[in-house]
XYZ file of C-alpha atoms in Angstrom:
379
model
C 0.000 0.000 0.000
C 2.874 2.347 -0.691
C 6.421 2.839 0.517
C 6.780 2.666 4.276
C 8.989 5.144 6.074
C 11.092 3.611 8.809
C 12.203 5.492 11.896
C 15.991 5.696 11.925
C 16.680 7.879 14.907
C 20.296 8.849 15.360
C 20.961 10.026 18.891
C 24.176 11.693 19.979
C 26.206 10.279 22.885
C 29.542 11.984 23.217
C 31.241 12.422 19.835
C 29.604 9.487 18.097
C 26.148 9.062 16.577
C 23.957 6.176 17.684
C 21.603 4.909 15.014
C 18.392 3.474 16.411
C 17.252 1.896 13.191
C 18.042 1.900 9.497
C 21.771 2.256 8.983
C 21.113 3.881 5.615
C 24.528 3.986 4.003
C 27.077 1.278 4.662
C 28.145 0.250 8.110
C 31.654 1.212 7.085
C 30.469 4.809 6.921
C 29.222 4.500 10.486
C 32.728 3.509 11.446
C 34.060 6.667 9.887
C 31.812 8.679 12.206
C 32.359 6.568 15.320
C 35.336 7.081 17.508
C 35.844 5.368 20.808
C 33.155 6.741 23.043
C 33.486 9.677 25.336
C 31.401 11.671 27.754
C 29.395 14.801 27.564
C 26.669 15.749 25.153
C 26.990 16.745 21.532
C 25.099 19.668 20.049
C 21.844 18.721 18.389
C 22.273 18.034 14.705
C 18.628 18.689 13.887
C 15.846 16.369 12.797
C 16.784 14.323 9.691
C 20.271 15.845 9.591
C 21.759 12.400 9.016
C 19.888 11.945 5.743
C 22.167 14.244 3.786
C 25.432 14.392 5.710
C 27.639 12.558 8.193
C 26.814 13.999 11.602
C 29.738 14.740 13.920
C 32.367 12.964 11.799
C 35.422 11.768 13.675
C 38.830 10.435 12.749
C 39.492 9.218 16.287
C 40.780 5.656 16.512
C 39.923 3.103 19.169
C 36.891 1.947 21.114
C 34.204 -0.617 20.384
C 31.267 -0.339 18.006
C 28.349 -2.415 19.306
C 25.397 -3.555 17.213
C 22.179 -5.171 18.393
C 19.766 -7.269 16.336
C 16.409 -8.743 17.299
C 16.908 -11.622 14.861
C 19.759 -13.621 13.412
C 21.418 -13.344 9.989
C 20.522 -15.758 7.227
C 24.298 -16.238 6.970
C 27.520 -14.310 7.428
C 28.901 -16.173 4.401
C 29.114 -13.514 1.650
C 28.003 -16.100 -0.920
C 24.986 -17.236 1.054
C 23.113 -14.147 2.215
C 20.109 -12.261 0.845
C 19.415 -10.013 3.848
C 19.985 -6.343 2.935
C 21.597 -5.525 6.276
C 24.029 -8.429 5.801
C 24.989 -7.156 2.346
C 25.742 -3.907 4.144
C 27.474 -5.427 7.170
C 29.583 -7.765 5.049
C 31.397 -4.737 3.671
C 33.291 -4.726 6.955
C 35.010 -7.982 6.003
C 34.642 -8.398 2.242
C 35.595 -6.600 -0.962
C 33.303 -7.515 -3.869
C 34.283 -6.407 -7.358
C 32.048 -3.343 -7.114
C 30.367 -1.684 -4.134
C 28.205 1.294 -3.207
C 29.869 4.583 -2.455
C 30.017 5.384 1.251
C 28.279 8.729 1.424
C 24.894 9.955 2.683
C 21.708 10.423 0.700
C 21.498 9.904 -3.040
C 25.289 9.916 -3.249
C 25.239 6.442 -1.679
C 23.305 5.039 -4.642
C 26.417 5.144 -6.816
C 28.061 1.832 -7.591
C 31.854 2.194 -7.612
C 34.872 -0.121 -7.920
C 35.969 -2.024 -4.823
C 38.219 -5.027 -5.508
C 38.081 -4.096 -9.210
C 40.148 -1.232 -10.552
C 37.175 0.114 -12.488
C 33.706 -0.750 -13.768
C 33.318 -3.717 -16.069
C 34.555 -3.305 -19.629
C 31.745 -4.391 -21.939
C 32.357 -6.099 -25.298
C 30.862 -8.691 -27.641
C 27.576 -6.802 -27.988
C 27.054 -6.717 -24.231
C 27.752 -10.414 -23.667
C 31.216 -10.054 -22.137
C 32.141 -8.124 -18.993
C 35.825 -7.868 -18.078
C 37.090 -6.737 -14.680
C 40.672 -6.053 -13.687
C 41.301 -6.479 -9.983
C 43.800 -4.710 -7.777
C 47.101 -6.556 -7.621
C 47.953 -5.821 -3.988
C 44.815 -6.797 -2.028
C 45.453 -9.514 0.550
C 43.369 -11.911 2.593
C 43.629 -11.767 6.367
C 46.339 -14.471 6.312
C 48.578 -12.342 4.082
C 48.048 -14.240 0.815
C 47.372 -12.157 -2.270
C 43.904 -12.162 -3.829
C 43.853 -13.358 -7.441
C 41.184 -13.598 -10.116
C 40.689 -17.380 -9.572
C 39.562 -16.527 -6.021
C 36.810 -14.367 -7.517
C 35.836 -17.074 -9.973
C 35.675 -19.642 -7.197
C 33.491 -17.325 -5.102
C 30.981 -17.245 -7.968
C 31.236 -20.986 -8.624
C 30.414 -21.980 -5.062
C 27.102 -20.071 -5.178
C 25.827 -22.571 -7.768
C 25.452 -25.379 -5.225
C 22.127 -24.508 -3.622
C 22.269 -27.581 -1.398
C 25.266 -26.048 0.382
C 24.550 -22.328 -0.046
C 20.753 -21.994 -0.401
C 20.182 -18.440 0.792
C 21.933 -16.131 -1.642
C 20.504 -14.732 -4.876
C 20.706 -16.699 -8.129
C 21.605 -13.872 -10.506
C 24.754 -15.587 -11.743
C 22.850 -18.793 -12.517
C 20.300 -16.801 -14.513
C 22.629 -14.385 -16.314
C 25.740 -16.406 -17.153
C 26.150 -18.479 -20.301
C 28.489 -21.375 -21.009
C 27.721 -24.371 -18.825
C 25.947 -22.281 -16.154
C 22.601 -24.019 -16.707
C 24.077 -27.411 -15.749
C 27.054 -26.491 -13.567
C 26.682 -28.207 -10.146
C 29.141 -26.091 -8.204
C 32.556 -27.062 -6.825
C 31.488 -29.282 -3.944
C 30.340 -32.320 -5.932
C 32.497 -34.297 -8.362
C 35.019 -31.550 -8.862
C 37.233 -33.960 -10.837
C 34.461 -34.286 -13.423
C 34.270 -30.514 -13.806
C 37.915 -29.671 -14.348
C 37.060 -26.576 -16.337
C 34.693 -25.407 -13.621
C 32.265 -22.691 -14.617
C 33.112 -21.977 -18.250
C 31.176 -18.694 -18.264
C 33.806 -17.167 -15.970
C 37.401 -17.109 -17.197
C 40.634 -15.816 -15.676
C 43.172 -14.958 -18.413
C 45.675 -13.886 -15.763
C 45.927 -13.340 -12.008
C 44.307 -9.912 -12.125
C 41.622 -10.357 -14.784
C 38.219 -12.033 -14.491
C 35.825 -12.235 -17.439
C 32.090 -12.963 -17.272
C 30.367 -14.343 -20.376
C 26.618 -13.740 -20.279
C 23.861 -15.745 -21.916
C 22.251 -12.494 -23.043
C 23.130 -8.803 -22.627
C 22.433 -7.315 -19.209
C 23.284 -3.638 -18.861
C 23.277 -3.558 -15.045
C 25.865 -6.249 -14.465
C 28.001 -3.847 -12.388
C 25.198 -3.950 -9.813
C 25.266 -7.749 -9.800
C 28.960 -7.882 -8.926
C 28.387 -5.285 -6.190
C 26.619 -8.093 -4.286
C 28.948 -9.813 -1.775
C 28.815 -13.037 -3.844
C 31.658 -11.634 -5.950
C 33.925 -11.146 -2.910
C 36.936 -13.484 -3.326
C 37.061 -16.834 -1.538
C 40.293 -18.897 -1.444
C 39.358 -22.486 -2.403
C 41.728 -23.986 0.167
C 39.970 -22.116 2.980
C 36.401 -22.857 1.940
C 34.627 -25.014 4.508
C 31.246 -25.083 2.776
C 28.351 -24.613 5.189
C 30.828 -23.734 7.961
C 32.545 -20.965 5.998
C 30.114 -18.543 7.663
C 31.916 -19.171 10.958
C 35.067 -17.520 9.629
C 34.996 -16.103 6.093
C 38.434 -15.018 4.964
C 38.475 -11.254 5.239
C 39.632 -8.794 2.613
C 37.927 -5.876 4.380
C 39.007 -3.711 7.308
C 37.820 -6.229 9.924
C 38.137 -9.978 10.397
C 36.253 -12.476 12.548
C 37.729 -12.967 16.011
C 34.937 -15.138 17.392
C 31.443 -16.145 16.355
C 28.747 -17.895 18.384
C 25.919 -18.702 15.993
C 22.752 -16.898 16.980
C 24.465 -15.106 19.851
C 27.429 -12.881 19.128
C 29.959 -11.979 16.447
C 33.157 -10.141 17.331
C 35.432 -8.606 14.700
C 38.830 -7.003 15.075
C 41.057 -5.090 12.622
C 42.483 -7.007 9.665
C 46.193 -6.222 9.730
C 46.575 -6.848 5.992
C 43.830 -4.410 4.959
C 44.966 -1.178 3.344
C 42.904 1.998 3.087
C 44.545 2.770 -0.256
C 42.925 -0.283 -1.850
C 39.539 0.096 -0.123
C 38.698 3.831 -0.011
C 35.014 3.304 0.812
C 35.840 1.605 4.132
C 37.409 2.733 7.395
C 39.278 0.989 10.170
C 38.853 3.328 13.123
C 37.342 1.309 15.962
C 39.337 -1.404 17.686
C 36.498 -3.895 17.879
C 33.072 -4.515 16.349
C 30.544 -6.563 18.333
C 27.162 -7.714 17.013
C 24.719 -9.234 19.509
C 21.961 -11.352 17.936
C 18.529 -12.429 19.182
C 17.888 -9.469 21.459
C 14.410 -8.272 22.351
C 13.453 -5.446 19.992
C 12.276 -3.147 22.806
C 15.450 -3.896 24.759
C 17.469 -2.796 21.727
C 15.615 0.521 21.705
C 16.169 1.005 25.442
C 19.874 0.213 25.144
C 20.220 2.632 22.256
C 18.502 5.379 24.230
C 20.730 4.618 27.220
C 23.896 4.585 25.119
C 24.669 0.919 25.737
C 24.312 0.055 22.017
C 25.498 2.085 19.047
C 23.457 0.688 16.157
C 20.460 -1.504 15.378
C 22.023 -3.907 12.875
C 18.857 -4.694 10.914
C 17.725 -1.071 10.870
C 14.027 -1.822 10.416
C 12.672 0.840 12.821
C 12.426 1.544 16.499
C 9.370 0.058 18.150
C 6.168 1.968 18.966
C 7.103 2.715 22.587
C 10.480 4.212 21.705
C 9.019 6.059 18.724
C 6.434 7.759 20.933
C 9.107 8.663 23.471
C 11.368 10.184 20.832
C 8.641 12.115 19.034
C 7.387 13.570 22.320
C 10.836 14.859 23.244
C 12.161 17.890 21.390
C 15.702 16.956 22.399
C 15.480 13.375 21.174
C 13.656 14.296 17.978
C 16.234 16.981 17.158
C 18.896 14.274 17.034
C 16.905 11.677 15.107
C 16.304 10.700 11.489
C 13.321 9.296 9.601
C 14.567 8.073 6.207
C 12.776 6.158 3.482
C 13.570 2.492 4.043
C 12.792 1.088 0.606
C 10.323 -1.358 2.157
C 7.024 -1.804 0.349
C 4.060 -2.912 2.431
C 1.082 -4.258 0.526
C -2.112 -6.237 1.024
C -2.293 -9.461 -0.942
C -5.581 -10.409 -2.571
C -5.997 -13.934 -3.932
C -6.944 -13.297 -7.554
C -7.829 -16.941 -8.229
C -10.763 -17.464 -5.893
C -14.204 -15.950 -6.279
C -15.009 -13.086 -6.048
C -11.451 -11.715 -6.141
C -10.952 -13.110 -9.625
C -13.151 -10.213 -10.703
C -10.980 -7.088 -11.109
C -13.921 -4.860 -10.217
C -14.186 -6.596 -6.839
C -10.522 -5.966 -6.218
C -10.941 -2.313 -7.102
C -13.906 -2.108 -4.731
C -11.833 -3.530 -1.871
C -9.045 -1.070 -2.589
C -11.520 1.824 -2.761
C -13.233 0.828 0.503
C -10.042 0.188 2.480
C -9.399 2.773 5.178
C -6.024 4.169 4.163
C -5.645 6.124 7.387
C -6.081 2.989 9.499
C -3.586 1.132 7.320
C -1.017 3.869 7.763
C -1.597 3.888 11.521
C -1.084 0.120 11.676
C 2.347 0.512 10.129
C 3.446 3.332 12.384
C 1.438 6.441 11.528
C 2.601 9.462 9.508
C 6.208 9.094 10.661
C 6.899 5.399 10.143
C 3.913 4.374 8.032
C 4.652 6.272 4.830
């Protein structure tokens, strides 16, 4: 029934902003604005100030950035996730070929090179996309990333019995043997050529051969599925417990469904990953928290960010909107979520389009908006 606005309040505690809901731009941008804590109060930034600029930016190093989430991720494996907040969060430990620019507002809609040195070079009437990757990016163990690591990352996504959660864009778009390729986990010896639609002419070049032209392929390789994976380190379903980092942070410990702790990746270089930062000394994500408890901890300053960013709850929203101080340091961005009412068009009488129009006409739009949060959060 229209696009729903999601409350994304950003309260100030000391020098660092605390996002109560939608992160908006990448989590790496939040790191750029988060130092290591501090005391005292910051001047009010003004309602919705965080929609168009970074509020109270800081270059201070140190401290801990703490996330809370009322659920659990589908997977922390970059090849096996379809949750938007995980695509965002994974930028802390992965470098896909392309990524989204870390900047507020519409600026953050730009897709820019990450592991790649530039956008894909298109040839063969739109059927071939060639990417050159940076020659000096390393995994967290110090080994250099090469184009076969990118190819392997794409190949492993084809085995849906091992990695069922991620998108299937590569399976749909690629040519060659993509329609029948089983992935690398089964009978690898019988598939010596691997995925023929992806070739690696040299250590820094990866070429994608499409089944048909697709003009937005740069957006496809901005998904974390194109982040390199070293074949010798791939543990299949358990890779999510410790994916090999190419980003500013690496996994220190991970308790499934409970807590993930990340620390700086010593082999990461800002010069090769300009859309990321490595300011804080530790990143902690706590899963499976009560949603209202997350709001209370954010208001108290015990949490810095709501990882999923889907909105503060009704109680916290009312508290914030009734306080001029809290509202002045809060944001209410468009989330991109679309709420709608489903009508079964097969059964009678909803198979009659005029009946469906009558239901739509009679529906109380004000009540629907209220149910999804009112004028502020309900669109």
